[in-house]
Short mmCIF file of N, CA and C in Angstrom, two decimals:
data_model
loop_
_atom_site.label_atom_id
_atom_site.label_comp_id
_atom_site.label_asym_id
_atom_site.label_seq_id
_atom_site.Cartn_x
_atom_site.Cartn_y
_atom_site.Cartn_z
N MET A 912 107.53 -24.39 21.41
CA MET A 912 106.28 -24.40 22.13
C MET A 912 105.13 -23.90 21.24
N LYS A 913 105.39 -22.88 20.44
CA LYS A 913 104.35 -22.36 19.56
C LYS A 913 103.92 -23.40 18.53
N THR A 914 104.81 -24.18 18.04
CA THR A 914 104.47 -25.17 17.02
C THR A 914 103.60 -26.29 17.58
N SER A 915 103.67 -26.58 18.84
CA SER A 915 102.84 -27.65 19.40
C SER A 915 101.39 -27.21 19.54
N ARG A 916 101.14 -25.93 19.65
CA ARG A 916 99.76 -25.44 19.74
C ARG A 916 99.10 -25.29 18.37
N LEU A 917 99.87 -25.10 17.37
CA LEU A 917 99.34 -24.91 16.03
C LEU A 917 98.54 -26.13 15.55
N PRO A 918 99.03 -27.35 15.70
CA PRO A 918 98.20 -28.50 15.28
C PRO A 918 96.89 -28.59 16.08
N LEU A 919 96.93 -28.25 17.35
CA LEU A 919 95.70 -28.29 18.16
C LEU A 919 94.70 -27.25 17.66
N PHE A 920 95.20 -26.10 17.26
CA PHE A 920 94.33 -25.05 16.72
C PHE A 920 93.64 -25.54 15.45
N PHE A 921 94.42 -26.16 14.56
CA PHE A 921 93.85 -26.66 13.32
C PHE A 921 92.87 -27.81 13.57
N LEU A 922 93.17 -28.64 14.52
CA LEU A 922 92.26 -29.73 14.87
C LEU A 922 90.94 -29.16 15.40
N ALA A 923 91.02 -28.18 16.25
CA ALA A 923 89.81 -27.54 16.78
C ALA A 923 89.02 -26.87 15.66
N LEU A 924 89.70 -26.25 14.74
CA LEU A 924 89.06 -25.61 13.61
C LEU A 924 88.34 -26.63 12.72
N VAL A 925 88.98 -27.75 12.47
CA VAL A 925 88.38 -28.80 11.65
C VAL A 925 87.16 -29.38 12.35
N LEU A 926 87.27 -29.66 13.64
CA LEU A 926 86.14 -30.22 14.39
C LEU A 926 84.96 -29.25 14.43
N ALA A 927 85.25 -27.99 14.60
CA ALA A 927 84.18 -26.98 14.63
C ALA A 927 83.48 -26.89 13.29
N SER A 928 84.22 -27.05 12.21
CA SER A 928 83.62 -26.95 10.89
C SER A 928 82.80 -28.19 10.54
N CYS A 929 82.99 -29.29 11.25
CA CYS A 929 82.23 -30.52 10.99
C CYS A 929 80.86 -30.50 11.66
N ALA A 930 80.68 -29.70 12.69
CA ALA A 930 79.40 -29.64 13.37
C ALA A 930 78.36 -29.02 12.44
N PRO A 931 77.17 -29.62 12.40
CA PRO A 931 76.15 -29.05 11.51
C PRO A 931 75.71 -27.67 11.98
N SER A 932 75.44 -26.84 11.03
CA SER A 932 74.98 -25.49 11.35
C SER A 932 73.55 -25.56 11.88
N PRO A 933 73.10 -24.55 12.60
CA PRO A 933 71.70 -24.54 13.06
C PRO A 933 70.71 -24.64 11.90
N GLU A 934 71.03 -24.02 10.79
CA GLU A 934 70.15 -24.08 9.62
C GLU A 934 70.06 -25.50 9.08
N LYS A 935 71.20 -26.21 9.09
CA LYS A 935 71.23 -27.59 8.63
C LYS A 935 70.41 -28.48 9.56
N LYS A 936 70.49 -28.23 10.86
CA LYS A 936 69.69 -28.99 11.83
C LYS A 936 68.20 -28.80 11.57
N VAL A 937 67.81 -27.56 11.27
CA VAL A 937 66.41 -27.27 10.95
C VAL A 937 66.00 -28.04 9.71
N GLU A 938 66.85 -28.01 8.70
CA GLU A 938 66.55 -28.69 7.45
C GLU A 938 66.37 -30.20 7.67
N VAL A 939 67.28 -30.79 8.44
CA VAL A 939 67.21 -32.23 8.71
C VAL A 939 65.94 -32.57 9.49
N LEU A 940 65.63 -31.79 10.51
CA LEU A 940 64.45 -32.06 11.32
C LEU A 940 63.16 -31.87 10.50
N GLN A 941 63.14 -30.87 9.67
CA GLN A 941 61.96 -30.65 8.83
C GLN A 941 61.78 -31.82 7.87
N THR A 942 62.87 -32.34 7.34
CA THR A 942 62.80 -33.51 6.46
C THR A 942 62.23 -34.71 7.21
N GLU A 943 62.66 -34.89 8.47
CA GLU A 943 62.13 -35.98 9.28
C GLU A 943 60.62 -35.83 9.51
N VAL A 944 60.20 -34.63 9.86
CA VAL A 944 58.78 -34.37 10.13
C VAL A 944 57.96 -34.65 8.88
N LEU A 945 58.42 -34.18 7.74
CA LEU A 945 57.67 -34.38 6.50
C LEU A 945 57.68 -35.84 6.07
N ALA A 946 58.74 -36.57 6.36
CA ALA A 946 58.77 -38.00 6.06
C ALA A 946 57.76 -38.76 6.93
N LEU A 947 57.65 -38.37 8.19
CA LEU A 947 56.65 -38.98 9.07
C LEU A 947 55.24 -38.69 8.54
N HIS A 948 55.03 -37.46 8.11
CA HIS A 948 53.74 -37.09 7.52
C HIS A 948 53.44 -37.95 6.29
N ASP A 949 54.43 -38.09 5.42
CA ASP A 949 54.23 -38.86 4.20
C ASP A 949 53.89 -40.32 4.50
N SER A 950 54.55 -40.90 5.50
CA SER A 950 54.25 -42.29 5.82
C SER A 950 52.86 -42.42 6.43
N ALA A 951 52.42 -41.42 7.18
CA ALA A 951 51.06 -41.44 7.72
C ALA A 951 50.04 -41.26 6.59
N MET A 952 50.33 -40.37 5.67
CA MET A 952 49.42 -40.12 4.55
C MET A 952 49.22 -41.39 3.71
N ALA A 953 50.24 -42.21 3.64
CA ALA A 953 50.14 -43.44 2.85
C ALA A 953 49.09 -44.39 3.42
N LYS A 954 48.70 -44.19 4.65
CA LYS A 954 47.70 -45.05 5.31
C LYS A 954 46.29 -44.49 5.24
N MET A 955 46.12 -43.31 4.72
CA MET A 955 44.81 -42.68 4.72
C MET A 955 43.79 -43.47 3.89
N GLY A 956 44.21 -44.03 2.79
CA GLY A 956 43.32 -44.88 2.00
C GLY A 956 42.90 -46.12 2.77
N ASP A 957 43.82 -46.67 3.55
CA ASP A 957 43.50 -47.83 4.38
C ASP A 957 42.44 -47.48 5.43
N LEU A 958 42.54 -46.28 6.01
CA LEU A 958 41.54 -45.85 6.98
C LEU A 958 40.15 -45.86 6.34
N TYR A 959 40.06 -45.32 5.16
CA TYR A 959 38.78 -45.24 4.46
C TYR A 959 38.25 -46.65 4.14
N SER A 960 39.12 -47.50 3.62
CA SER A 960 38.72 -48.86 3.26
C SER A 960 38.23 -49.64 4.47
N ARG A 961 38.97 -49.56 5.56
CA ARG A 961 38.57 -50.30 6.78
C ARG A 961 37.25 -49.76 7.33
N ARG A 962 37.07 -48.45 7.22
CA ARG A 962 35.82 -47.85 7.70
C ARG A 962 34.64 -48.41 6.90
N LYS A 963 34.79 -48.50 5.59
CA LYS A 963 33.74 -49.06 4.75
C LYS A 963 33.48 -50.53 5.10
N GLU A 964 34.55 -51.29 5.32
CA GLU A 964 34.40 -52.71 5.66
C GLU A 964 33.64 -52.88 6.98
N LEU A 965 34.04 -52.10 7.98
CA LEU A 965 33.37 -52.22 9.28
C LEU A 965 31.92 -51.76 9.21
N ALA A 966 31.65 -50.73 8.45
CA ALA A 966 30.28 -50.25 8.30
C ALA A 966 29.42 -51.32 7.61
N TYR A 967 30.00 -51.98 6.63
CA TYR A 967 29.27 -53.06 5.95
C TYR A 967 28.94 -54.17 6.95
N LEU A 968 29.94 -54.57 7.74
CA LEU A 968 29.72 -55.63 8.72
C LEU A 968 28.67 -55.22 9.74
N LYS A 969 28.76 -53.98 10.19
CA LYS A 969 27.81 -53.49 11.20
C LYS A 969 26.38 -53.51 10.67
N ASP A 970 26.22 -53.16 9.42
CA ASP A 970 24.88 -53.07 8.83
C ASP A 970 24.38 -54.40 8.25
N SER A 971 25.27 -55.39 8.21
CA SER A 971 24.87 -56.66 7.61
C SER A 971 24.06 -57.51 8.57
N VAL A 972 23.44 -58.49 8.04
CA VAL A 972 22.66 -59.41 8.87
C VAL A 972 23.57 -60.36 9.64
N VAL A 973 24.84 -60.41 9.26
CA VAL A 973 25.79 -61.30 9.92
C VAL A 973 25.93 -60.93 11.40
N VAL A 974 25.95 -59.64 11.66
CA VAL A 974 26.17 -59.18 13.03
C VAL A 974 24.80 -58.79 13.62
N GLN A 975 24.32 -59.63 14.51
CA GLN A 975 23.01 -59.39 15.10
C GLN A 975 23.09 -58.84 16.52
N ASP A 976 24.10 -59.25 17.26
CA ASP A 976 24.09 -58.86 18.68
C ASP A 976 24.59 -57.44 18.90
N THR A 977 24.09 -56.86 19.98
CA THR A 977 24.36 -55.46 20.30
C THR A 977 25.83 -55.22 20.60
N LEU A 978 26.48 -56.15 21.28
CA LEU A 978 27.90 -55.99 21.62
C LEU A 978 28.76 -55.92 20.36
N ALA A 979 28.45 -56.75 19.40
CA ALA A 979 29.20 -56.75 18.14
C ALA A 979 29.00 -55.42 17.41
N ARG A 980 27.77 -54.98 17.36
CA ARG A 980 27.50 -53.69 16.70
C ARG A 980 28.22 -52.55 17.40
N ARG A 981 28.23 -52.58 18.72
CA ARG A 981 28.92 -51.54 19.48
C ARG A 981 30.43 -51.59 19.22
N SER A 982 30.99 -52.79 19.18
CA SER A 982 32.43 -52.92 18.89
C SER A 982 32.76 -52.37 17.51
N LEU A 983 31.92 -52.68 16.54
CA LEU A 983 32.15 -52.18 15.18
C LEU A 983 31.98 -50.67 15.12
N THR A 984 30.99 -50.15 15.83
CA THR A 984 30.79 -48.69 15.88
C THR A 984 32.01 -48.01 16.48
N ASN A 985 32.53 -48.58 17.57
CA ASN A 985 33.74 -48.01 18.19
C ASN A 985 34.94 -48.09 17.25
N GLY A 986 35.05 -49.20 16.53
CA GLY A 986 36.15 -49.33 15.56
C GLY A 986 36.06 -48.28 14.47
N ILE A 987 34.85 -48.04 13.99
CA ILE A 987 34.63 -47.02 12.96
C ILE A 987 34.98 -45.64 13.53
N SER A 988 34.56 -45.38 14.76
CA SER A 988 34.86 -44.08 15.40
C SER A 988 36.35 -43.87 15.55
N ASP A 989 37.09 -44.92 15.90
CA ASP A 989 38.55 -44.81 16.02
C ASP A 989 39.18 -44.44 14.68
N LEU A 990 38.70 -45.06 13.62
CA LEU A 990 39.22 -44.76 12.28
C LEU A 990 38.92 -43.31 11.89
N VAL A 991 37.71 -42.87 12.19
CA VAL A 991 37.32 -41.49 11.88
C VAL A 991 38.18 -40.50 12.67
N ARG A 992 38.38 -40.78 13.96
CA ARG A 992 39.20 -39.88 14.79
C ARG A 992 40.65 -39.83 14.29
N ALA A 993 41.20 -40.97 13.88
CA ALA A 993 42.57 -40.98 13.35
C ALA A 993 42.65 -40.12 12.09
N ASP A 994 41.66 -40.24 11.24
CA ASP A 994 41.60 -39.43 10.03
C ASP A 994 41.50 -37.94 10.38
N GLU A 995 40.64 -37.62 11.33
CA GLU A 995 40.48 -36.21 11.74
C GLU A 995 41.76 -35.65 12.34
N ARG A 996 42.45 -36.46 13.13
CA ARG A 996 43.71 -36.00 13.72
C ARG A 996 44.73 -35.66 12.64
N MET A 997 44.76 -36.48 11.60
CA MET A 997 45.69 -36.22 10.49
C MET A 997 45.32 -34.91 9.81
N MET A 998 44.05 -34.72 9.56
CA MET A 998 43.61 -33.49 8.89
C MET A 998 43.90 -32.27 9.77
N GLN A 999 43.68 -32.38 11.07
CA GLN A 999 43.98 -31.28 11.97
C GLN A 999 45.47 -30.97 11.98
N TRP A 1000 46.30 -32.01 11.99
CA TRP A 1000 47.75 -31.77 12.00
C TRP A 1000 48.16 -31.06 10.71
N MET A 1001 47.66 -31.53 9.59
CA MET A 1001 48.03 -30.92 8.31
C MET A 1001 47.55 -29.48 8.24
N HIS A 1002 46.36 -29.22 8.75
CA HIS A 1002 45.83 -27.85 8.74
C HIS A 1002 46.66 -26.93 9.64
N GLY A 1003 47.15 -27.45 10.75
CA GLY A 1003 47.88 -26.63 11.70
C GLY A 1003 49.36 -26.48 11.40
N TYR A 1004 49.92 -27.39 10.58
CA TYR A 1004 51.35 -27.33 10.32
C TYR A 1004 51.68 -26.17 9.39
N LYS A 1005 52.68 -25.43 9.79
CA LYS A 1005 53.20 -24.33 8.96
C LYS A 1005 54.71 -24.50 8.83
N SER A 1006 55.22 -24.26 7.68
CA SER A 1006 56.66 -24.33 7.47
C SER A 1006 57.34 -23.31 8.39
N PRO A 1007 58.45 -23.71 9.00
CA PRO A 1007 59.14 -22.79 9.90
C PRO A 1007 59.98 -21.74 9.17
N GLU A 1008 59.79 -21.64 7.89
CA GLU A 1008 60.55 -20.69 7.09
C GLU A 1008 60.41 -19.28 7.67
N GLY A 1009 61.51 -18.60 7.80
CA GLY A 1009 61.50 -17.23 8.30
C GLY A 1009 61.72 -17.14 9.80
N LYS A 1010 61.67 -18.26 10.50
CA LYS A 1010 61.93 -18.24 11.94
C LYS A 1010 63.43 -18.39 12.18
N VAL A 1011 63.88 -17.87 13.31
CA VAL A 1011 65.29 -18.08 13.66
C VAL A 1011 65.47 -19.56 13.96
N PRO A 1012 66.67 -20.10 13.77
CA PRO A 1012 66.88 -21.54 13.91
C PRO A 1012 66.41 -22.13 15.25
N ASP A 1013 66.64 -21.44 16.36
CA ASP A 1013 66.20 -21.99 17.65
C ASP A 1013 64.68 -22.13 17.71
N GLU A 1014 63.97 -21.13 17.23
CA GLU A 1014 62.50 -21.19 17.20
C GLU A 1014 62.03 -22.28 16.25
N ALA A 1015 62.67 -22.37 15.10
CA ALA A 1015 62.29 -23.38 14.11
C ALA A 1015 62.51 -24.78 14.65
N LEU A 1016 63.64 -25.00 15.32
CA LEU A 1016 63.92 -26.31 15.90
C LEU A 1016 62.90 -26.67 16.97
N SER A 1017 62.58 -25.73 17.82
CA SER A 1017 61.58 -25.97 18.86
C SER A 1017 60.23 -26.32 18.25
N TYR A 1018 59.82 -25.54 17.27
CA TYR A 1018 58.54 -25.77 16.59
C TYR A 1018 58.53 -27.14 15.93
N LEU A 1019 59.59 -27.48 15.21
CA LEU A 1019 59.65 -28.75 14.49
C LEU A 1019 59.68 -29.94 15.45
N GLN A 1020 60.33 -29.78 16.59
CA GLN A 1020 60.34 -30.86 17.58
C GLN A 1020 58.92 -31.11 18.10
N GLN A 1021 58.18 -30.04 18.33
CA GLN A 1021 56.79 -30.19 18.77
C GLN A 1021 55.94 -30.85 17.68
N GLU A 1022 56.15 -30.44 16.45
CA GLU A 1022 55.39 -31.01 15.34
C GLU A 1022 55.75 -32.47 15.12
N LYS A 1023 56.99 -32.82 15.36
CA LYS A 1023 57.41 -34.21 15.22
C LYS A 1023 56.68 -35.08 16.24
N VAL A 1024 56.58 -34.60 17.46
CA VAL A 1024 55.85 -35.34 18.49
C VAL A 1024 54.39 -35.50 18.08
N LYS A 1025 53.79 -34.43 17.58
CA LYS A 1025 52.38 -34.48 17.18
C LYS A 1025 52.15 -35.47 16.04
N ILE A 1026 53.00 -35.43 15.01
CA ILE A 1026 52.78 -36.31 13.86
C ILE A 1026 53.08 -37.76 14.23
N GLU A 1027 54.01 -37.99 15.16
CA GLU A 1027 54.24 -39.35 15.64
C GLU A 1027 53.01 -39.88 16.38
N GLU A 1028 52.35 -39.03 17.14
CA GLU A 1028 51.11 -39.42 17.82
C GLU A 1028 50.02 -39.73 16.80
N VAL A 1029 49.93 -38.95 15.75
CA VAL A 1029 48.95 -39.19 14.70
C VAL A 1029 49.23 -40.54 14.04
N ARG A 1030 50.50 -40.80 13.74
CA ARG A 1030 50.87 -42.08 13.12
C ARG A 1030 50.50 -43.25 14.01
N ARG A 1031 50.74 -43.11 15.32
CA ARG A 1031 50.38 -44.19 16.26
C ARG A 1031 48.86 -44.39 16.28
N ALA A 1032 48.10 -43.31 16.28
CA ALA A 1032 46.64 -43.42 16.28
C ALA A 1032 46.14 -44.11 15.01
N ILE A 1033 46.73 -43.78 13.90
CA ILE A 1033 46.35 -44.42 12.63
C ILE A 1033 46.67 -45.91 12.70
N ALA A 1034 47.88 -46.24 13.12
CA ALA A 1034 48.28 -47.65 13.18
C ALA A 1034 47.39 -48.44 14.13
N GLN A 1035 47.10 -47.87 15.30
CA GLN A 1035 46.26 -48.56 16.28
C GLN A 1035 44.85 -48.76 15.75
N SER A 1036 44.29 -47.74 15.14
CA SER A 1036 42.92 -47.87 14.63
C SER A 1036 42.86 -48.91 13.50
N LEU A 1037 43.90 -49.00 12.70
CA LEU A 1037 43.93 -50.00 11.64
C LEU A 1037 44.06 -51.42 12.21
N ARG A 1038 44.89 -51.57 13.24
CA ARG A 1038 45.03 -52.88 13.88
C ARG A 1038 43.69 -53.33 14.48
N THR A 1039 43.02 -52.39 15.15
CA THR A 1039 41.72 -52.71 15.74
C THR A 1039 40.72 -53.08 14.65
N ALA A 1040 40.69 -52.33 13.58
CA ALA A 1040 39.76 -52.60 12.48
C ALA A 1040 40.04 -53.97 11.86
N ASP A 1041 41.31 -54.29 11.69
CA ASP A 1041 41.67 -55.59 11.12
C ASP A 1041 41.21 -56.72 12.04
N SER A 1042 41.38 -56.53 13.34
CA SER A 1042 40.93 -57.55 14.31
C SER A 1042 39.42 -57.73 14.25
N LEU A 1043 38.70 -56.61 14.23
CA LEU A 1043 37.25 -56.68 14.17
C LEU A 1043 36.78 -57.31 12.87
N ASN A 1044 37.44 -56.94 11.80
CA ASN A 1044 37.09 -57.49 10.49
C ASN A 1044 37.30 -59.01 10.50
N SER A 1045 38.42 -59.45 11.02
CA SER A 1045 38.69 -60.89 11.09
C SER A 1045 37.68 -61.60 11.97
N LEU A 1046 37.38 -61.02 13.09
CA LEU A 1046 36.45 -61.63 14.03
C LEU A 1046 35.05 -61.79 13.45
N TYR A 1047 34.55 -60.74 12.84
CA TYR A 1047 33.16 -60.79 12.39
C TYR A 1047 32.98 -61.30 10.96
N ARG A 1048 33.98 -61.26 10.16
CA ARG A 1048 33.88 -61.85 8.81
C ARG A 1048 33.89 -63.36 8.92
N THR A 1049 34.62 -63.91 9.85
CA THR A 1049 34.71 -65.36 9.98
C THR A 1049 33.55 -65.95 10.76
N SER A 1050 32.76 -65.08 11.39
CA SER A 1050 31.66 -65.62 12.19
C SER A 1050 30.35 -65.69 11.41
N LYS A 1051 30.43 -65.70 10.10
CA LYS A 1051 29.22 -65.76 9.24
C LYS A 1051 28.44 -67.01 9.47
#
């Protein structure tokens, strides 16, 4: 009877050792958050370029009507807000170093949600800018 429990004990021990430690979970989540940040940062130059393009269109003689100017102004504002959100996130983000794993995980989960929202805002503002650019560049 004792020998039949011994393999179960070893199996439980092996399974327990395979579960990631809380510190490893923090490390993995922090890597995910920073990867999301990096992918958002890669779009920052695009935000600036699209803003310049829309400003040019808005100020050009091509766009005469008020509705078009308002649409371009709103597109520029969306790009600026997306940029500001990124800067605010970066300014507010602090490494969870020194926190206990549960606190670090909670903090990183919140930061992951925030940076995902920033990424969505950047993507949406770029899509809008591209649409406006296509619409008003072709209407020359």
